[in-house]
Amino acid sequence: MLWQTILSGLAVGSLYALSAIGLVLIFKTSNIVNFAQGQMAMLSTFVAFQMLTRWGFPYWLAALASLVFALVFGFFVYIVFLSRLKRAEVLSQIILTLGLYLVFRGVAGVLWGNVPFTMPAAVSTNTVHIGSAVVTWYQLFIMIVTLLLMLVFYAMFRYTKTGLAMRAVSQNQQAARLMGVSLTRIYGATWAVSTALGAIAGLLIAPILFLSPSFMDSVAVKAFAAAVLGGFSSLPGAVLGGLVLGVMESVFGFYISTDLKSTFVFLLIIGILYVRPQGLFGTREVKKV
Amino acid sequence: MTSERNLRMARLLVVALAALAAPFVVMPLGSQMSYILDMSVIFCIVAVALNLLTGFSGQVSLGHAAFLMVGEYVSSLLTLNLNWSFWIALPLSAVVTGILGFLIGLPAVRLSGNFLAVATMGFSFAVPELALKWSGLTNGSSGLMPLRPALGSYVLGSDQAYYFLILACLVVQIIVIKNLLKSRTGRAFQAIRDSEIAAQSSGVRVGYNKALVFSISAGFTGIAGSLYAHYINFVSPNDFTVQDSFLFLAMIVVGGLASIPGSILGAIVINTINQLSSSFGQYSIILVGAVMVLAVLLFPKGLVSLRVPPHARKPRHSSRGSARVTREVESPDVP
Amino acid sequence: MLELDRVISGYGSSRALHEVSLTVPRGSLVTVLGANGAGKSTLLRVASGLLPIWGGDIKMDGRWMTRKSTREIVRAGVVHCPEGRQIFSQLTVYENLQMGGYLRDDRKAAKRSMDQVFSYFPRLKERVKQRAGTLSGGEQQMLAIGRSLMASPRLLMLDEPSLGIAPKLVQEILGILGFIQEEGTAVLLVEQNARLALQHADYAYVLDLGRVVMEGAGSTLAKDSRIEERYFGARDTAM
Amino acid sequence: MFLEFDEVTLRFSGLVALKGVSLTVNEGGIFAIIGPNGAGKSTMLNCLSRIYTPQQGAIRFLGENLLRVAPDRIKACGIGRSFQNMELFSKMTVEDNLLVGYHCALPSNPFSEAVGWYKARSREREARERVQRVLESLGIASYSRQTAGNLPYGIQKKVDVGRALMGDPRLLLLDEPAAGLNELETEELGHWISDIKRAMKTTVVMIEHDMNLVMSISDRIAVLDFGELIAVGTPVEIRQDERVIRAYLGQEA
């Protein structure tokens, strides 16, 4: 039984990891925490839903459209709103993304209402036996997609010019500018990619959770938790944080209580931050005077 | 000097008269307006408390919805289960919430803006879940039904009578916070906001003061929770969510950070917009969200900045200093 | 080639540069000297577009460059190697160099530039896969210069390359300035280390409190005792 | 022994910022620390005010090892400091900035303050009078009610020093007090630091780049280069020290 719990924890955990990577990516390059990330993923998922069930497009096309939407959406949210706040205080950025959270939530409510929908899944939800554990094809699918995405991301960061520039900007913005990098373009690209990651997480989790304007809330808060666990500035940390969180939540839910999952996650964050304020994998920044 | 003082006295008098007259002015407009007025003043208490924490001492909290709920439950349980008087339950809800705030504030000691926001946001998720789960005590989603308090044999049954109770609490809160801000402790809070390192070098215990301000802010929020519970006469795990924490932040940012009049203005504006538009369903949160976005982009210093006399709005001369900081932070390799 | 004409700039509302005029002829090495806080780094920051210009003009090859973005200034061939090295410490040496050639599309030419950098600084070639943060101070400075050269600049603006580096290595690093000049790249060198800079310079300016207070050919200024006095505080007798 | 650095070594992830620095400062007088950029001067002050903790060595002040003292108790030990970039409480008034500097000397508790009891108020009044005296001695009393962040640069520098002076420290640390000041202001600053030494019997340790100032007011000077102490002596001795000249101007070709 423990194995099965761990496996399903890994499946959910990989979704947290995907969202967390999106958060960390934005934070690392532009020092902004995007509280609206979950809502942006939710809207992107609804785009796929609309195409699938209302307009009858095939799944792959709907998913693709949702991704393209997410890329454009993320880019424009940065250019239209966040780029105007470059030098502003942290609090203004928080308020701005929280305001966007409410706007996006409201827009989804107006367009699709608050009744939960069933979102079709990409593959069947039949079960399969792995050793003594019983898992669904869908859980396996989630893990495989996540793994593939991680590889794609790794390659993008490692081998493309934009990926290199993103890493450079996250380390030293001024030096990157001196190389001729346009910060606005890089930030915009980061927001686009991050939103797309959230959208993928949304597409994958919607069939499990039912689709509604609030369906990403619980995932989003856990993505934050995963990012905090990982130190908020480390991509591998975010992945590991997501997986650890998924497994612990699943084990906790199975052996203790499913109703108190959020409480558990919260206590975990507080506890870890108390011991290591920079998160598990973060490094401390020392301010110069 | 004296003319400035007279002006301030006159302004205070006008505000006081307006506050006293308000319930009778809105009475003919129907019960919804009375309700909005009472709720606005309750949220004024929350906003002033949050502004003490965020505006004056620079710590962000997305956990105030949860503090509000803790205050609600403490007060309801004490009056219903133990049959204690409301007048004892009210301060006790502040004490319990304050202690909880201190505990939440302890990790906050070492967290900066964004991390703190995320950690406290978790608290806003955890409390409703606990309230729902712990149904033996809280009665789960069926909720609790605390009663309106009474002064002797006079029950504060009308919205107008209750209004004066809330107003009295707000006035006491403002006096206490103003006293604090003018004293050693309040100065320490503000010093920490502006430069932790300089505060520490001046002998301020940064950790203790951060937890202390968290505790005070949470305590006042607990009072607001108690007032809310006995006003609505119904308490359930769905009363306040993370979204309400967002609204509270919106109140102080729209009104003006580190400003008590700003907190009040922001609370009234945001609450009124929110309540009046609630009949439009989803459009209501779009409107509130848009107000938050526009306020940050258009009036980064809040609504109070609009009435500041021009001579106080001098250009900043200090950016030379800050430019040095950024330059050095960017080159961490050279100590 | 690069002309600064009565440039004014500063931070916030306080001026750090007061009508500074300066010219860097094609293929020459010009140095700007001065004590700490004289405005040397500010001058380079304005020239590379990091800091807004308040007044005056900047021209490159007669083209008006005032208020251009850093990206456009790099495109025009003016590359700024900042004070304190500012390398990307988590990236490898190779990746740092790649970033230097960020705006270049011609891969072959970029490869040639990299080989050139390695011929100047063979140590970098040995450490090409190492994280830049693990290099010694001197190697980091070599990397910073190498990274700037990857953009194949027509003017290299070098800010305090001797900062925090052992004297022996400084000689080695500055030794390559001659080669760079031979390639046809002009150099604008900002230094606190006056004797060292004057050894290499064709022409020198001395800044004090944001104003040019002396200028002249490098060899002339090297013999001028007033330079030393400016550093060691005999300002009153020098005036 | 007034102040003593004993074999202090500090490393930042591999980079050695201070290499076994040993130094004694006697009570009274002005002690300057100079050296090229990045030599470790500010690091020394930051060790003294416990912002950094050296890996080896001890810093003793009046016989007490400061490395065992919490950073927020340093001021109470009698050490005030100013900052290179001032670190003012920029949204508070000048008066409040100085009052925070008097924090340790103001015993009180949040409860009596919240209620606004008489006792808390009378102590406040006394503290405010002290602030006025310090502001007057700095010649900036007229700015007392203004927001610190809105003042001209030179005034802000004085507010920073005023804050450090509150509570009559026995040791005053100044981190580049003349940076960003013009010649006239620097000259005034020099007089004024000498005045502090004389009138308040405070020992001053300062980091400074302006050699005019350093040479004219210091009693002793220490020179750092690459985290090492290369010379200590009177201004005349330092001016003639060949190692110092080399550190500044570089090797003669």
PDB file of C-alpha atoms in Angstrom, chain C residues 64-210:
ATOM      1  CA  TRP C  64      24.539  60.684 -32.502  1.00  0.00           C
ATOM      2  CA  MET C  65      24.395  58.109 -29.667  1.00  0.00           C
ATOM      3  CA  THR C  66      22.827  60.152 -26.874  1.00  0.00           C
ATOM      4  CA  ARG C  67      19.929  58.382 -25.164  1.00  0.00           C
ATOM      5  CA  LYS C  68      20.386  55.165 -27.142  1.00  0.00           C
ATOM      6  CA  SER C  69      19.722  51.916 -25.277  1.00  0.00           C
ATOM      7  CA  THR C  70      22.612  49.754 -24.134  1.00  0.00           C
ATOM      8  CA  ARG C  71      21.624  47.190 -26.738  1.00  0.00           C
ATOM      9  CA  GLU C  72      22.007  49.708 -29.563  1.00  0.00           C
ATOM     10  CA  ILE C  73      25.260  51.010 -28.136  1.00  0.00           C
ATOM     11  CA  VAL C  74      26.683  47.479 -28.064  1.00  0.00           C
ATOM     12  CA  ARG C  75      25.498  47.046 -31.669  1.00  0.00           C
ATOM     13  CA  ALA C  76      27.427  50.182 -32.569  1.00  0.00           C
ATOM     14  CA  GLY C  77      30.583  48.511 -31.246  1.00  0.00           C
ATOM     15  CA  VAL C  78      30.980  50.194 -27.866  1.00  0.00           C
ATOM     16  CA  VAL C  79      31.375  47.553 -25.177  1.00  0.00           C
ATOM     17  CA  HIS C  80      31.676  48.270 -21.472  1.00  0.00           C
ATOM     18  CA  CYS C  81      33.589  45.874 -19.224  1.00  0.00           C
ATOM     19  CA  PRO C  82      32.281  46.890 -15.818  1.00  0.00           C
ATOM     20  CA  GLU C  83      34.029  47.497 -12.534  1.00  0.00           C
ATOM     21  CA  GLY C  84      34.194  44.518 -10.203  1.00  0.00           C
ATOM     22  CA  ARG C  85      34.159  42.086 -13.160  1.00  0.00           C
ATOM     23  CA  GLN C  86      30.440  41.232 -12.903  1.00  0.00           C
ATOM     24  CA  ILE C  87      30.871  37.846 -14.494  1.00  0.00           C
ATOM     25  CA  PHE C  88      27.995  35.360 -14.467  1.00  0.00           C
ATOM     26  CA  SER C  89      29.372  33.268 -11.653  1.00  0.00           C
ATOM     27  CA  GLN C  90      27.013  30.288 -12.033  1.00  0.00           C
ATOM     28  CA  LEU C  91      27.672  29.962 -15.774  1.00  0.00           C
ATOM     29  CA  THR C  92      30.729  28.200 -17.142  1.00  0.00           C
ATOM     30  CA  VAL C  93      33.610  30.095 -18.669  1.00  0.00           C
ATOM     31  CA  TYR C  94      32.412  28.990 -22.089  1.00  0.00           C
ATOM     32  CA  GLU C  95      28.881  30.203 -21.456  1.00  0.00           C
ATOM     33  CA  ASN C  96      30.151  33.541 -20.167  1.00  0.00           C
ATOM     34  CA  LEU C  97      32.034  33.997 -23.420  1.00  0.00           C
ATOM     35  CA  GLN C  98      28.948  32.965 -25.400  1.00  0.00           C
ATOM     36  CA  MET C  99      26.977  35.656 -23.613  1.00  0.00           C
ATOM     37  CA  GLY C 100      29.601  38.156 -24.664  1.00  0.00           C
ATOM     38  CA  GLY C 101      28.723  37.421 -28.276  1.00  0.00           C
ATOM     39  CA  TYR C 102      24.992  37.591 -27.592  1.00  0.00           C
ATOM     40  CA  LEU C 103      24.186  40.037 -30.379  1.00  0.00           C
ATOM     41  CA  ARG C 104      26.290  38.302 -33.013  1.00  0.00           C
ATOM     42  CA  ASP C 105      24.547  36.010 -35.433  1.00  0.00           C
ATOM     43  CA  ASP C 106      27.577  34.812 -37.359  1.00  0.00           C
ATOM     44  CA  ARG C 107      28.660  31.643 -35.562  1.00  0.00           C
ATOM     45  CA  LYS C 108      31.928  31.277 -37.413  1.00  0.00           C
ATOM     46  CA  ALA C 109      33.018  34.801 -36.622  1.00  0.00           C
ATOM     47  CA  ALA C 110      32.078  34.256 -32.995  1.00  0.00           C
ATOM     48  CA  LYS C 111      34.182  31.119 -32.954  1.00  0.00           C
ATOM     49  CA  ARG C 112      37.114  33.093 -34.342  1.00  0.00           C
ATOM     50  CA  SER C 113      36.675  35.687 -31.607  1.00  0.00           C
ATOM     51  CA  MET C 114      36.702  32.967 -29.004  1.00  0.00           C
ATOM     52  CA  ASP C 115      39.934  31.512 -30.351  1.00  0.00           C
ATOM     53  CA  GLN C 116      41.409  34.973 -30.237  1.00  0.00           C
ATOM     54  CA  VAL C 117      40.360  35.385 -26.598  1.00  0.00           C
ATOM     55  CA  PHE C 118      41.945  32.034 -25.774  1.00  0.00           C
ATOM     56  CA  SER C 119      45.168  33.132 -27.452  1.00  0.00           C
ATOM     57  CA  TYR C 120      45.235  36.229 -25.244  1.00  0.00           C
ATOM     58  CA  PHE C 121      44.339  34.290 -22.094  1.00  0.00           C
ATOM     59  CA  PRO C 122      45.415  30.629 -22.416  1.00  0.00           C
ATOM     60  CA  ARG C 123      44.315  30.071 -18.800  1.00  0.00           C
ATOM     61  CA  LEU C 124      40.700  30.563 -19.800  1.00  0.00           C
ATOM     62  CA  LYS C 125      40.982  27.784 -22.341  1.00  0.00           C
ATOM     63  CA  GLU C 126      42.162  25.400 -19.622  1.00  0.00           C
ATOM     64  CA  ARG C 127      39.142  26.294 -17.501  1.00  0.00           C
ATOM     65  CA  VAL C 128      36.557  26.485 -20.233  1.00  0.00           C
ATOM     66  CA  LYS C 129      34.114  24.063 -18.563  1.00  0.00           C
ATOM     67  CA  GLN C 130      34.600  25.416 -15.063  1.00  0.00           C
ATOM     68  CA  ARG C 131      32.018  27.588 -13.339  1.00  0.00           C
ATOM     69  CA  ALA C 132      33.156  31.179 -13.551  1.00  0.00           C
ATOM     70  CA  GLY C 133      32.597  31.692  -9.828  1.00  0.00           C
ATOM     71  CA  THR C 134      35.339  29.200  -9.031  1.00  0.00           C
ATOM     72  CA  LEU C 135      38.008  31.184 -10.889  1.00  0.00           C
ATOM     73  CA  SER C 136      40.520  33.306  -9.041  1.00  0.00           C
ATOM     74  CA  GLY C 137      40.111  37.072  -9.043  1.00  0.00           C
ATOM     75  CA  GLY C 138      42.663  37.557 -11.814  1.00  0.00           C
ATOM     76  CA  GLU C 139      41.128  34.852 -13.983  1.00  0.00           C
ATOM     77  CA  GLN C 140      37.702  36.382 -13.482  1.00  0.00           C
ATOM     78  CA  GLN C 141      39.051  39.694 -14.730  1.00  0.00           C
ATOM     79  CA  MET C 142      40.498  37.946 -17.784  1.00  0.00           C
ATOM     80  CA  LEU C 143      37.120  36.357 -18.365  1.00  0.00           C
ATOM     81  CA  ALA C 144      35.360  39.702 -18.051  1.00  0.00           C
ATOM     82  CA  ILE C 145      37.670  41.246 -20.645  1.00  0.00           C
ATOM     83  CA  GLY C 146      37.414  38.175 -22.844  1.00  0.00           C
ATOM     84  CA  ARG C 147      33.644  38.322 -22.657  1.00  0.00           C
ATOM     85  CA  SER C 148      33.648  41.938 -23.784  1.00  0.00           C
ATOM     86  CA  LEU C 149      35.977  41.091 -26.662  1.00  0.00           C
ATOM     87  CA  MET C 150      33.514  38.440 -27.846  1.00  0.00           C
ATOM     88  CA  ALA C 151      31.285  41.243 -29.066  1.00  0.00           C
ATOM     89  CA  SER C 152      34.194  42.223 -31.318  1.00  0.00           C
ATOM     90  CA  PRO C 153      34.060  45.802 -30.107  1.00  0.00           C
ATOM     91  CA  ARG C 154      35.460  48.788 -31.918  1.00  0.00           C
ATOM     92  CA  LEU C 155      35.808  50.514 -28.562  1.00  0.00           C
ATOM     93  CA  LEU C 156      36.421  48.620 -25.319  1.00  0.00           C
ATOM     94  CA  MET C 157      35.635  50.550 -22.164  1.00  0.00           C
ATOM     95  CA  LEU C 158      37.522  48.935 -19.308  1.00  0.00           C
ATOM     96  CA  ASP C 159      36.653  49.884 -15.729  1.00  0.00           C
ATOM     97  CA  GLU C 160      39.306  49.309 -13.025  1.00  0.00           C
ATOM     98  CA  PRO C 161      40.753  46.035 -14.284  1.00  0.00           C
ATOM     99  CA  SER C 162      43.343  46.117 -11.483  1.00  0.00           C
ATOM    100  CA  LEU C 163      40.744  46.137  -8.703  1.00  0.00           C
ATOM    101  CA  GLY C 164      41.607  43.562  -6.065  1.00  0.00           C
ATOM    102  CA  ILE C 165      44.112  41.715  -8.252  1.00  0.00           C
ATOM    103  CA  ALA C 166      47.724  40.931  -7.398  1.00  0.00           C
ATOM    104  CA  PRO C 167      50.174  43.294  -9.174  1.00  0.00           C
ATOM    105  CA  LYS C 168      51.849  40.522 -11.186  1.00  0.00           C
ATOM    106  CA  LEU C 169      48.583  39.435 -12.755  1.00  0.00           C
ATOM    107  CA  VAL C 170      47.612  43.033 -13.437  1.00  0.00           C
ATOM    108  CA  GLN C 171      50.687  43.414 -15.627  1.00  0.00           C
ATOM    109  CA  GLU C 172      49.746  40.272 -17.499  1.00  0.00           C
ATOM    110  CA  ILE C 173      46.194  41.425 -18.047  1.00  0.00           C
ATOM    111  CA  LEU C 174      47.078  44.937 -19.132  1.00  0.00           C
ATOM    112  CA  GLY C 175      49.798  43.532 -21.344  1.00  0.00           C
ATOM    113  CA  ILE C 176      47.178  42.329 -23.779  1.00  0.00           C
ATOM    114  CA  LEU C 177      45.797  45.804 -24.264  1.00  0.00           C
ATOM    115  CA  GLY C 178      48.559  46.338 -26.796  1.00  0.00           C
ATOM    116  CA  PHE C 179      47.377  43.336 -28.831  1.00  0.00           C
ATOM    117  CA  ILE C 180      43.816  44.521 -28.681  1.00  0.00           C
ATOM    118  CA  GLN C 181      44.880  47.895 -30.014  1.00  0.00           C
ATOM    119  CA  GLU C 182      46.778  46.223 -32.833  1.00  0.00           C
ATOM    120  CA  GLU C 183      43.527  44.571 -33.869  1.00  0.00           C
ATOM    121  CA  GLY C 184      42.179  48.067 -34.372  1.00  0.00           C
ATOM    122  CA  THR C 185      40.091  48.275 -31.205  1.00  0.00           C
ATOM    123  CA  ALA C 186      40.318  51.488 -29.265  1.00  0.00           C
ATOM    124  CA  VAL C 187      40.446  51.256 -25.479  1.00  0.00           C
ATOM    125  CA  LEU C 188      39.056  53.621 -22.873  1.00  0.00           C
ATOM    126  CA  LEU C 189      40.692  52.582 -19.606  1.00  0.00           C
ATOM    127  CA  VAL C 190      39.480  53.811 -16.239  1.00  0.00           C
ATOM    128  CA  GLU C 191      42.023  53.304 -13.472  1.00  0.00           C
ATOM    129  CA  GLN C 192      42.824  54.291  -9.949  1.00  0.00           C
ATOM    130  CA  ASN C 193      46.266  52.809 -10.402  1.00  0.00           C
ATOM    131  CA  ALA C 194      47.745  55.845 -12.131  1.00  0.00           C
ATOM    132  CA  ARG C 195      51.323  54.784 -12.801  1.00  0.00           C
ATOM    133  CA  LEU C 196      50.168  51.560 -14.341  1.00  0.00           C
ATOM    134  CA  ALA C 197      47.607  53.161 -16.591  1.00  0.00           C
ATOM    135  CA  LEU C 198      49.931  55.915 -17.780  1.00  0.00           C
ATOM    136  CA  GLN C 199      52.449  53.290 -18.904  1.00  0.00           C
ATOM    137  CA  HIS C 200      50.017  52.124 -21.539  1.00  0.00           C
ATOM    138  CA  ALA C 201      48.072  55.244 -22.386  1.00  0.00           C
ATOM    139  CA  ASP C 202      48.372  57.462 -25.438  1.00  0.00           C
ATOM    140  CA  TYR C 203      46.343  60.166 -23.792  1.00  0.00           C
ATOM    141  CA  ALA C 204      45.012  60.675 -20.281  1.00  0.00           C
ATOM    142  CA  TYR C 205      42.338  62.656 -18.525  1.00  0.00           C
ATOM    143  CA  VAL C 206      42.269  63.254 -14.774  1.00  0.00           C
ATOM    144  CA  LEU C 207      38.857  63.583 -13.170  1.00  0.00           C
ATOM    145  CA  ASP C 208      38.177  65.141  -9.811  1.00  0.00           C
ATOM    146  CA  LEU C 209      34.698  65.536  -8.311  1.00  0.00           C
ATOM    147  CA  GLY C 210      33.111  65.037 -11.701  1.00  0.00           C
TER     148      GLY C 210
END
